[in-house]
Coordinates of C-alpha atoms in Angstrom, one line a residue:
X1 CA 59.2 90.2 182.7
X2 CA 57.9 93.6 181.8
X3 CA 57.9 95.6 179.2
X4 CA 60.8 97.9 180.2
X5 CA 62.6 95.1 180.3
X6 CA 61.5 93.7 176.8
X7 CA 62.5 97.6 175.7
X8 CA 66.0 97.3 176.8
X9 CA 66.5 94.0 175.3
X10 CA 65.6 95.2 171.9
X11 CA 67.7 98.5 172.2
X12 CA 70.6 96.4 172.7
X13 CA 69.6 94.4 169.8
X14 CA 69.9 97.3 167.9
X15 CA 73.2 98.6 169.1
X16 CA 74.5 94.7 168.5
X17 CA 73.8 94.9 165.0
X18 CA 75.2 98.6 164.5
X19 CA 78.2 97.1 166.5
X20 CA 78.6 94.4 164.0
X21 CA 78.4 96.7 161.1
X22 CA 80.9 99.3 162.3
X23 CA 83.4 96.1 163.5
X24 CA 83.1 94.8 159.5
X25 CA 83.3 98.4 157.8
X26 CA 86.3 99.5 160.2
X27 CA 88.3 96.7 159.4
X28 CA 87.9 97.1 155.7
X29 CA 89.3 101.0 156.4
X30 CA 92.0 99.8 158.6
X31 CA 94.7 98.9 155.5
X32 CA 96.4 96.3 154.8
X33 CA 96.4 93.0 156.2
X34 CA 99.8 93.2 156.9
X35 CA 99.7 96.5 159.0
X36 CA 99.6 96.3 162.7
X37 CA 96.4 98.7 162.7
X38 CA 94.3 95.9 160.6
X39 CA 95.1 93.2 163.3
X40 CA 93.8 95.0 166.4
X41 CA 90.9 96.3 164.8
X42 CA 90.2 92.6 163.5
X43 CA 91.6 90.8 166.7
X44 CA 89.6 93.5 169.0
X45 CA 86.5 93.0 167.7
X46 CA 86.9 89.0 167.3
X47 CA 87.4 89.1 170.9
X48 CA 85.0 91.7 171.9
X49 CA 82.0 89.5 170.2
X50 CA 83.6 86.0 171.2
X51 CA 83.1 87.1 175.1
X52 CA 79.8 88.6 174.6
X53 CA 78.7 85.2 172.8
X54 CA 79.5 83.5 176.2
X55 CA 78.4 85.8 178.3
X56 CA 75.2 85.7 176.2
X57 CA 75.1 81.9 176.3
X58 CA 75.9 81.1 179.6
X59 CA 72.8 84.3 180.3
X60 CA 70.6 81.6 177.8
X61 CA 71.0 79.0 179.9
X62 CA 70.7 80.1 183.6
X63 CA 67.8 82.8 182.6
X64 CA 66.1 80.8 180.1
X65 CA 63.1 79.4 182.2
X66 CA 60.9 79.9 179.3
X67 CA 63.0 77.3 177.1
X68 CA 61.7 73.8 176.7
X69 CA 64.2 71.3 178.5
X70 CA 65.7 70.1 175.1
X71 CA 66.6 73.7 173.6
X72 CA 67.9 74.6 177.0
X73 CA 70.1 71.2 176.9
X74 CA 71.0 72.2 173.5
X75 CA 72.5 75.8 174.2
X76 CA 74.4 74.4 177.6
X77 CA 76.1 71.5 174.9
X78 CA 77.1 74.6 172.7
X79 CA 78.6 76.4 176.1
X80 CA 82.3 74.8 175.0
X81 CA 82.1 76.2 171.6
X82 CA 81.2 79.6 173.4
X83 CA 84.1 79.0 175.1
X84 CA 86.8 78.2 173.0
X85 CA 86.5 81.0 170.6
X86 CA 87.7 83.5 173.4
X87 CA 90.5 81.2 174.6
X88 CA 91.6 80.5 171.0
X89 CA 92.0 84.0 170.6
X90 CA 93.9 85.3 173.1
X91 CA 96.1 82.0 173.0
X92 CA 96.3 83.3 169.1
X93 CA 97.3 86.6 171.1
X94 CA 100.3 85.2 173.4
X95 CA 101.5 82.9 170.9
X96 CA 101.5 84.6 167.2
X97 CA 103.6 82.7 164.8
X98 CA 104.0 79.3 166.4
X99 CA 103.8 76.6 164.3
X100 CA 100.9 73.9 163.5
X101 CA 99.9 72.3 166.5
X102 CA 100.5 75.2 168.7
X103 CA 98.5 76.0 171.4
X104 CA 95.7 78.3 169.4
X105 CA 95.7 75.9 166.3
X106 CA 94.6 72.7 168.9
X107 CA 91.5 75.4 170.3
X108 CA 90.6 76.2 167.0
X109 CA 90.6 72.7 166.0
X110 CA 88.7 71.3 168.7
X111 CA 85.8 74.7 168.0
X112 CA 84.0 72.7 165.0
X113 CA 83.1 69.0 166.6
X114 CA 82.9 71.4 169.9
X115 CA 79.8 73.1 167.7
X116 CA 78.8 70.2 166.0
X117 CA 77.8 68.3 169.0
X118 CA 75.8 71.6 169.9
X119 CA 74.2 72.0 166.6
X120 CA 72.8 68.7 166.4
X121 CA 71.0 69.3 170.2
X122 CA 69.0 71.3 168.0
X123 CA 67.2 68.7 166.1
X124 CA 64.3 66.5 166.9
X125 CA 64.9 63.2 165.6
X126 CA 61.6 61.4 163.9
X127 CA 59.7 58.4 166.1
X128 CA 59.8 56.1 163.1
X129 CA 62.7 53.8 162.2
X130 CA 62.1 54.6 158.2
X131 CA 61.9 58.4 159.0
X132 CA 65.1 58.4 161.1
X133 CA 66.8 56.6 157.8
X134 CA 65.6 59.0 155.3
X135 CA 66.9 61.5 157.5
X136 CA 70.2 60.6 157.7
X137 CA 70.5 59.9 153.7
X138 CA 69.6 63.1 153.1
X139 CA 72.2 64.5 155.6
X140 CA 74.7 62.4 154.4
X141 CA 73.7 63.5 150.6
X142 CA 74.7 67.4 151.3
X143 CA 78.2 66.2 153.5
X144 CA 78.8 64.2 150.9
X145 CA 78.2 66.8 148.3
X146 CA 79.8 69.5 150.0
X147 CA 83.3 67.0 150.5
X148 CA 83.4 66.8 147.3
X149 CA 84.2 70.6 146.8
X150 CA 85.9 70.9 149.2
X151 CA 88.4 67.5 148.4
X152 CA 88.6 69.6 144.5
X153 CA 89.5 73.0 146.0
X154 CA 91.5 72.4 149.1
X155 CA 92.3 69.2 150.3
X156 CA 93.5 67.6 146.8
X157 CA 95.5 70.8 146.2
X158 CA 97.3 70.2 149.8
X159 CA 97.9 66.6 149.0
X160 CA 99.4 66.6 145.7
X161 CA 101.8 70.1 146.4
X162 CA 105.0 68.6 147.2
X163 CA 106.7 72.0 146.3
X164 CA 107.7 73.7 150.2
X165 CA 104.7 72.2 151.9
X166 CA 105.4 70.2 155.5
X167 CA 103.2 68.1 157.1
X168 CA 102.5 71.4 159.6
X169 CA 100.8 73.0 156.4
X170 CA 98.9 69.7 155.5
X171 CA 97.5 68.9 158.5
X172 CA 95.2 71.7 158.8
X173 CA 94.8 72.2 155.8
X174 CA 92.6 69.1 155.3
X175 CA 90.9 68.1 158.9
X176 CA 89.7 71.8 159.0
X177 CA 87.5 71.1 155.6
X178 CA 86.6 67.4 156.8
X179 CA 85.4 69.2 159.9
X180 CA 83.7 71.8 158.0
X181 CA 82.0 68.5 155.7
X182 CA 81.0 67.3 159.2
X183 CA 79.7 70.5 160.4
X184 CA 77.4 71.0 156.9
X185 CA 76.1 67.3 158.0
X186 CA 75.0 68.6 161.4
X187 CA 73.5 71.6 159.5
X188 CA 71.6 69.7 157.3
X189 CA 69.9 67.8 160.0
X190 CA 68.7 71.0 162.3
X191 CA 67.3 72.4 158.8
X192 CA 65.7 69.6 158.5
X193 CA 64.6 68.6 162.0
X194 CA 65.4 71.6 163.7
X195 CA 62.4 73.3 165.8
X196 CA 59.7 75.1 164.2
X197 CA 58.2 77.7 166.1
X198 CA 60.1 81.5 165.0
X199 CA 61.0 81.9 169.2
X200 CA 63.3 78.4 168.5
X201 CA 64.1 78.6 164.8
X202 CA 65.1 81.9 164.0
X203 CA 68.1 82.1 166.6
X204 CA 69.1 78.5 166.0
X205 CA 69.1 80.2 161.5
X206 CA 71.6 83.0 163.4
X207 CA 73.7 80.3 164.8
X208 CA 73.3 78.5 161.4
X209 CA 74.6 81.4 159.0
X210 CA 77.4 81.9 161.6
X211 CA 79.0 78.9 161.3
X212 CA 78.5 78.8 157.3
X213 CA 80.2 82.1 157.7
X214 CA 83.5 80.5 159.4
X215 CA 83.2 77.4 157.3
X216 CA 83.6 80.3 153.6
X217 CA 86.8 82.2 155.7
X218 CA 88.4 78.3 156.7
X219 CA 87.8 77.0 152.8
X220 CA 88.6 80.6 150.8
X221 CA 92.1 81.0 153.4
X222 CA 93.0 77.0 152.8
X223 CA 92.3 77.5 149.2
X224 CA 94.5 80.7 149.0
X225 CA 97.6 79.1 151.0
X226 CA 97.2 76.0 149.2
X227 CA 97.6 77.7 145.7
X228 CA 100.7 79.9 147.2
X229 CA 98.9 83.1 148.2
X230 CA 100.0 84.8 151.1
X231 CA 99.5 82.9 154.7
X232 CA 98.6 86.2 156.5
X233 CA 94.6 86.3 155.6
X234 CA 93.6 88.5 153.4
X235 CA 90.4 91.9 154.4
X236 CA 88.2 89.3 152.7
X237 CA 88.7 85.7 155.0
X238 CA 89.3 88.4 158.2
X239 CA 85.7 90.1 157.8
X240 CA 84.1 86.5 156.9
X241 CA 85.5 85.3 160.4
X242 CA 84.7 88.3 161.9
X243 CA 81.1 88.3 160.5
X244 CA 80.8 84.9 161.6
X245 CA 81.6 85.4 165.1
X246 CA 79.4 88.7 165.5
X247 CA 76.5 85.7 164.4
X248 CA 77.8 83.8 166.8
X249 CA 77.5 86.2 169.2
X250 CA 73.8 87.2 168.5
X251 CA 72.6 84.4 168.4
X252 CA 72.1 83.2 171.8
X253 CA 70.8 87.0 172.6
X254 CA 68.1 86.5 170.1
X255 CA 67.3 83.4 172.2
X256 CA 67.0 85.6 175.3
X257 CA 65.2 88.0 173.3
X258 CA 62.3 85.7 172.3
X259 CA 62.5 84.1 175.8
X260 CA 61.5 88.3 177.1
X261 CA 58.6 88.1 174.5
X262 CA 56.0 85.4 176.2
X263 CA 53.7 86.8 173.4
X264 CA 56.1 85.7 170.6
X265 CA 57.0 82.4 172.1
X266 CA 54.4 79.7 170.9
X267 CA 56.6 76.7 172.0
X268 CA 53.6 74.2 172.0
X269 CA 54.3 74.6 167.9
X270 CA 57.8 74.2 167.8
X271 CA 58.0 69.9 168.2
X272 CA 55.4 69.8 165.3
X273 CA 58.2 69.3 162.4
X274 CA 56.3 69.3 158.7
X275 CA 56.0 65.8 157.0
X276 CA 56.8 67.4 153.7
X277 CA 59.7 65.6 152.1
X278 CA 63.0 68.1 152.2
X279 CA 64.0 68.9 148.0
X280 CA 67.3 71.3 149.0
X281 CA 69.2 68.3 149.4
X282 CA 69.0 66.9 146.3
X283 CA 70.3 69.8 144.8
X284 CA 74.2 68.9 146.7
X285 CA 75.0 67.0 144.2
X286 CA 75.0 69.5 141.0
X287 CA 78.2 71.3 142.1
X288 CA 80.1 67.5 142.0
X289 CA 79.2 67.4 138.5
X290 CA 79.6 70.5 137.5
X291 CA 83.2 69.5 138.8
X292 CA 83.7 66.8 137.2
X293 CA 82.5 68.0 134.0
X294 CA 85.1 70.8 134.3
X295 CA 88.2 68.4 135.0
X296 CA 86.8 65.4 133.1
X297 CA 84.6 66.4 130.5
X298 CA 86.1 69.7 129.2
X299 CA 88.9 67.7 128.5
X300 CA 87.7 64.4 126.9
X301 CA 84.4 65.7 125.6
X302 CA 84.2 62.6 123.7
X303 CA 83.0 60.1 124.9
X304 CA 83.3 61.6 128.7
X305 CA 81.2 64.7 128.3
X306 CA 78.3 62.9 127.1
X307 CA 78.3 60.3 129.6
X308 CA 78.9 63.2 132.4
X309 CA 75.8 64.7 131.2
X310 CA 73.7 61.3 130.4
X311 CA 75.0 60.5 134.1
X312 CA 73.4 63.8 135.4
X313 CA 70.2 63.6 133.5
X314 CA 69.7 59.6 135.0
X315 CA 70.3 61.3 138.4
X316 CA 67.9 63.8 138.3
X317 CA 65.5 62.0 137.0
X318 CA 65.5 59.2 139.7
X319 CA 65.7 62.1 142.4
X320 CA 62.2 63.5 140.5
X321 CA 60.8 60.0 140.6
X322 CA 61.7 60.4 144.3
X323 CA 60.1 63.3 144.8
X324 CA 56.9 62.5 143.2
X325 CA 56.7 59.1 145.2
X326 CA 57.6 60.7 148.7
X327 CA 54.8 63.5 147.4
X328 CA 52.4 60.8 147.0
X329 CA 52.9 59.3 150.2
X330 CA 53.0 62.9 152.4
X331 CA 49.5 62.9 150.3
X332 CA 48.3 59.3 151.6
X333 CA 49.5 60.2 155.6
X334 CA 47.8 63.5 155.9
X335 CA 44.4 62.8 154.2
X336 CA 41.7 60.7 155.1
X337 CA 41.2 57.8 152.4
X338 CA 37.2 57.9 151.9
X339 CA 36.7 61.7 152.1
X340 CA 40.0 63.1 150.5
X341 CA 39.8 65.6 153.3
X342 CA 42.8 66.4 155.9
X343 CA 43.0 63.7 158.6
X344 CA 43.6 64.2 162.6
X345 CA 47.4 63.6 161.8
X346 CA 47.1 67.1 159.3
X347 CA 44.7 68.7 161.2
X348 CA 47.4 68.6 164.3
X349 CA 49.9 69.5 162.0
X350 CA 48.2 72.8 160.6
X351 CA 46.6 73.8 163.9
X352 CA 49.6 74.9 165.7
X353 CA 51.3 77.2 162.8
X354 CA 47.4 78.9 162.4
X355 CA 48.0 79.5 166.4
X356 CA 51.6 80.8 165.9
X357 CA 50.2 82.6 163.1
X358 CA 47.4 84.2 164.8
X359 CA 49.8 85.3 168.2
X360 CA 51.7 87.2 165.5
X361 CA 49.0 89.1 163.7
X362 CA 46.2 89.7 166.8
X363 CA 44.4 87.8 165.4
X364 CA 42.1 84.8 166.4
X365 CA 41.8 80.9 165.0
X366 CA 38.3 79.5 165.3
X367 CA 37.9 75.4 165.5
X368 CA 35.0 73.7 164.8
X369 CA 34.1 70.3 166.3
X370 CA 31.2 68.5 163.9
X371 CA 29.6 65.3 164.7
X372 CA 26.6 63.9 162.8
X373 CA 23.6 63.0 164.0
X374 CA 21.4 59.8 163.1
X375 CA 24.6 58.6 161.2
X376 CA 24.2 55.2 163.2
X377 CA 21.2 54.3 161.9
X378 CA 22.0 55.4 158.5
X379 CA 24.7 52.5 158.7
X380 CA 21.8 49.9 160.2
X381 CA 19.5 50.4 157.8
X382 CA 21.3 51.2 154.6
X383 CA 24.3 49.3 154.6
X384 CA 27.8 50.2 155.2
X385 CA 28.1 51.7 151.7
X386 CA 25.6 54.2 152.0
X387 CA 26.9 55.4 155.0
X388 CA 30.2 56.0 153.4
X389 CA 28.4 57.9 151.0
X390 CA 26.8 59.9 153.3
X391 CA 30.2 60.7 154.7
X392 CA 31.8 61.9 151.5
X393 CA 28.8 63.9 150.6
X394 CA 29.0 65.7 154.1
X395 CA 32.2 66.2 153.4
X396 CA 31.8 68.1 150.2
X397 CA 28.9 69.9 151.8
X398 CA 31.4 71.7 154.2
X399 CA 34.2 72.4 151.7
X400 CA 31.3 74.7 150.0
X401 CA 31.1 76.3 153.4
X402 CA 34.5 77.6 153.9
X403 CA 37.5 79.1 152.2
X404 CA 40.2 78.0 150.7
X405 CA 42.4 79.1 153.5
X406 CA 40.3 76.9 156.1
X407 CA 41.0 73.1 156.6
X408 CA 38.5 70.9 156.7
X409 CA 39.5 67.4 158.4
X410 CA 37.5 63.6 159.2
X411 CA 38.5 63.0 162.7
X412 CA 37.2 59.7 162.5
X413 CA 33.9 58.3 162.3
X414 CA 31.5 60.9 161.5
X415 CA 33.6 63.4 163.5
X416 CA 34.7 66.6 161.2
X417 CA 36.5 68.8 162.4
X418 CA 37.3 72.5 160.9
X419 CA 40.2 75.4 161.5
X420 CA 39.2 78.9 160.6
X421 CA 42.7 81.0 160.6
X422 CA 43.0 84.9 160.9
X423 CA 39.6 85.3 162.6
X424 CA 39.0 88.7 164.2
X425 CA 36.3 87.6 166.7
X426 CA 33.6 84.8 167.1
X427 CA 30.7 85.9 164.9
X428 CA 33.2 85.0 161.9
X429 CA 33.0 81.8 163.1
X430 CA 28.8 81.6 164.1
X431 CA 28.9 82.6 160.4
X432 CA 30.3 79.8 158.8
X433 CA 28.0 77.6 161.5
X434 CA 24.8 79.0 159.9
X435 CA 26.4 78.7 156.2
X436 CA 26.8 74.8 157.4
X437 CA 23.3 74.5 158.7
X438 CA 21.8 76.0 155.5
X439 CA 23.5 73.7 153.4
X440 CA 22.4 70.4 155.5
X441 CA 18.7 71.7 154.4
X442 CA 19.5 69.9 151.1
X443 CA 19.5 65.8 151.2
X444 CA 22.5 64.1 150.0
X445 CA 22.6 60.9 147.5
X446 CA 23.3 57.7 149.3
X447 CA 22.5 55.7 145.6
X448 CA 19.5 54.3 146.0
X449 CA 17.4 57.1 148.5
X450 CA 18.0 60.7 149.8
X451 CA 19.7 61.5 153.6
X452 CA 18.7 64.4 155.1
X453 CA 21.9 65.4 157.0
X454 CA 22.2 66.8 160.3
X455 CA 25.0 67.4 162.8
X456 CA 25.6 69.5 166.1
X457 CA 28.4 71.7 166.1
X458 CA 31.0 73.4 169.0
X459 CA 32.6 76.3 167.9
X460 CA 36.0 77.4 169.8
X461 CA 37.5 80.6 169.3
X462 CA 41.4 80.9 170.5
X463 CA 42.6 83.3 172.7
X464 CA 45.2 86.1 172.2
X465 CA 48.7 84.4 172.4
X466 CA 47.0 80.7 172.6
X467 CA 49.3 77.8 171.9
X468 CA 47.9 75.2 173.0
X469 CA 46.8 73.0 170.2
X470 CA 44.4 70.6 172.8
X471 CA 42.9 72.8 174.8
X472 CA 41.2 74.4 172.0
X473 CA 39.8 71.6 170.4
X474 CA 38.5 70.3 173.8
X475 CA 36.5 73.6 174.0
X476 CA 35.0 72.8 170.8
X477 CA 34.5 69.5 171.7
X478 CA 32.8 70.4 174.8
X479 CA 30.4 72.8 172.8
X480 CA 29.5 70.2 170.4
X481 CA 28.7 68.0 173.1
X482 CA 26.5 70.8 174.8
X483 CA 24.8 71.6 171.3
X484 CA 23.8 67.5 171.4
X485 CA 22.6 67.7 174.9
X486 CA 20.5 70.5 173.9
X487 CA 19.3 69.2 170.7
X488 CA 18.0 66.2 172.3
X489 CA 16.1 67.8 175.5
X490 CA 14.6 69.8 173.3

């Protein structure tokens, strides 16, 4: 589309958020909860941004030709939950009052696995067996966590209140948090294995802080009836509700936002899901006992506080042994095991977030494609060992070429490879080619003799909005191969 389009779309990003501020700040001015005035400001606005979220979504899905097949499948699973939220409103609307399961109460019900099914289209599950596993222990770690707050703060309370409260007050009172545990599982997993790319992940994080926001209003309004506040929800639990549906609203028109912005997409990045072991969800489990310190411990400090605390301490500790082991082996998949450089895995892995980055900034990313020459006979007529030698001297030799910022990898063989981010045009590049070409003046130690190393190089320079990881290394590639060709005719 053009940029008048692209214009529009952002104004009306701008009057959504101003909308969503005046809905929030209105309803905090409208009185009490009580008054008549407070529920059609809140119930207007609920409504308003509950039919612009499907009118939004449904736009995703038919108008989204820029989405990759699985994010489009992804918003058309979360079309129901679009859906419900208006229904469940006006059905709130034409039946107020009517008891647990009413009408409303069964579409509100049905609005979390509705949303769970769609959140989880989000992620992209791992190839590997083990990977899949780890992924769903560490899901299962923050539901798990997260039931157990919400078992001491609302579900418990309902259970064990035998003072007015019927099964009509029980009932929802403890499948909305078990729905709300489920939901935090699906969460989890999108964090985790969600897409990468900005044009994927930022509007799936709007859809994300939406439904945390409904998931706070559900808990604080059980928690409140369930410790005999008042059932009509208070100016707090309305404006997290209405907060999270103006999220919910947004989020698929930040979706059709990015999908306007061709130069901000960079979907060729998004499937490349970092290696680096998650460390959030370990942390789940300090609110369970900080819980049970406070019922448990508090009271029978001796000997259950310390044993609370030894507990604690043991758990941590084996999480940090965790931690250091699943460092250890990121460190052994992404790095080449005779050079200690970056591997093809790594190289594959950086190369597409340098891309993104460079779309973003104007900016350029430069590849390198390195292939030594004579290595062959190196391995005839020294041995095996001195050609591995050879190799991790190279190696060093084109660390001291580059900066810090710059990734040097061993495509295999004596192929090297190098990314150059932030470049602003080619003769950065040609730069760090003659730097490289100096250095091989100097012989390297094999053990018993002196190599003279040599190599031809292709340099590749990415162009504006580039995305595609292959293409520029096959440029590079090809120029390496051109600098041989020469090199030998001449």
């Amino acid at each position: 589309m053009g940029s008048p389009l692209r214009g529009w779309d952002t104004a009306g990003l701008v009057v959504l958020v101003g909308l969503g501020g005046f809905a929030l700040v209105a309803i905090q001015l409208s009185g009490s909860s009580e008054s008549a005035l407070f529920g059609l400001v809140a119930g207007g606005a609920q409504l308003a941004f509950a039919v612009l979220g499907l009118v939004f979504a449904l736009r995703t899905v038919r108008r989204g030709r820029a989405l990759p097949r699985h994010l489009k499948r992804a918003w058309r699973l979360m079309l129901p939950a679009f859906a419900l939220w208006p229904l469940t409103i006006v059905l709130y609307a034409i039946f107020p009052g009517r008891p647990f399961p009413g009408p409303a109460d069964v579409g509100r019900l049905l609005i979390q696995p509705a949303t769970l099914i769609g959140i989880l289209a989000f992620a992209r599950l791992p190839g590997s067996a083990a990977e899949r596993a780890k992924l769903r222990l560490d899901a299962a770690l923050v539901g798990v966590g997260s039931a157990m707050v919400l078992w001491f703060y609302v579900v418990s309370p309902a259970l064990v209140d035998d003072r007015t409260t019927t099964w009509r007050e029980i009932v929802p009172s403890v499948v909305h948090p078990l729905f709300g545990a489920a939901l935090l599982f699906g969460i989890s997993v999108v964090l985790m294995r969600g897409p990468g790319a900005p044009a994927a992940r930022r509007p799936l994080l709007v859809l994300v802080a939406s439904v945390l926001l409904v998931l706070v209003g559900d808990t604080v309004r059980a928690y409140v009836i369930n410790q005999g506040g008042p059932f009509i929800p208070s100016a707090l639990q309305t404006s997290l509700w209405t907060g999270g549906m103006f999220l919910f609203m947004l989020a698929p028109y930040v979706q059709c936002w990015y999908c306007r912005r061709p130069d901000r997409l960079g979907w060729s990045g998004e499937g490349t899901a970092s290696s680096r072991p998650p460390r959030w969800p370990y942390l789940t489990v300090i609110p369970g006992y900080a819980l049970l310190m406070l019922t448990v411990g508090v009271r029978d400090p001796f000997p259950s506080g310390g044993l609370i605390v030894g507990a604690f301490i043991v758990s941590s500790l084996v999480f940090a042994r965790q931690m250091v082991a699943a460092r250890e082996s990121r460190r052994l998949a992404v790095t080449d095991g005779l050079t200690g450089l970056a591997n093809r895995f790594q190289l594959y892995e950086e190369l597409p977030r340098a891309l993104a980055r460079a779309s973003r900034n104007g900016t350029h990313v430069g590849v390198l494609v390195i292939d030594m020459n004579g290595f062959k006979q190196v391995n005839d007529t020294l041995g095996h060992r001195a050609g591995d030698q050879l190799l991790v001297g190279f190696g060093h030799l084109l660390r001291r070429c580059v900066l810090g910022s710059d990734l040097v990898a061993r495509l295999g063989g004596d192929e090297f490879a190098i990314v150059l981010p932030d470049l602003t045009d080619e003769a950065q590049a040609r730069a760090v080619v003659r730097r490289i070409t100096a250095a091989m003046a100097e012989p390297i130690d094999v053990g018993e003799t002196m190599v003279q190393p040599s190599a031809s190089i292709g340099v590749a320079l990415s162009d504006p909005g580039e995305f595609a990881t292959d293409d520029v290394v096959a440029r590079a590639d090809v120029a390496m191969y051109e600098s041989k060709k020469n090199r030998a005719a001449a």
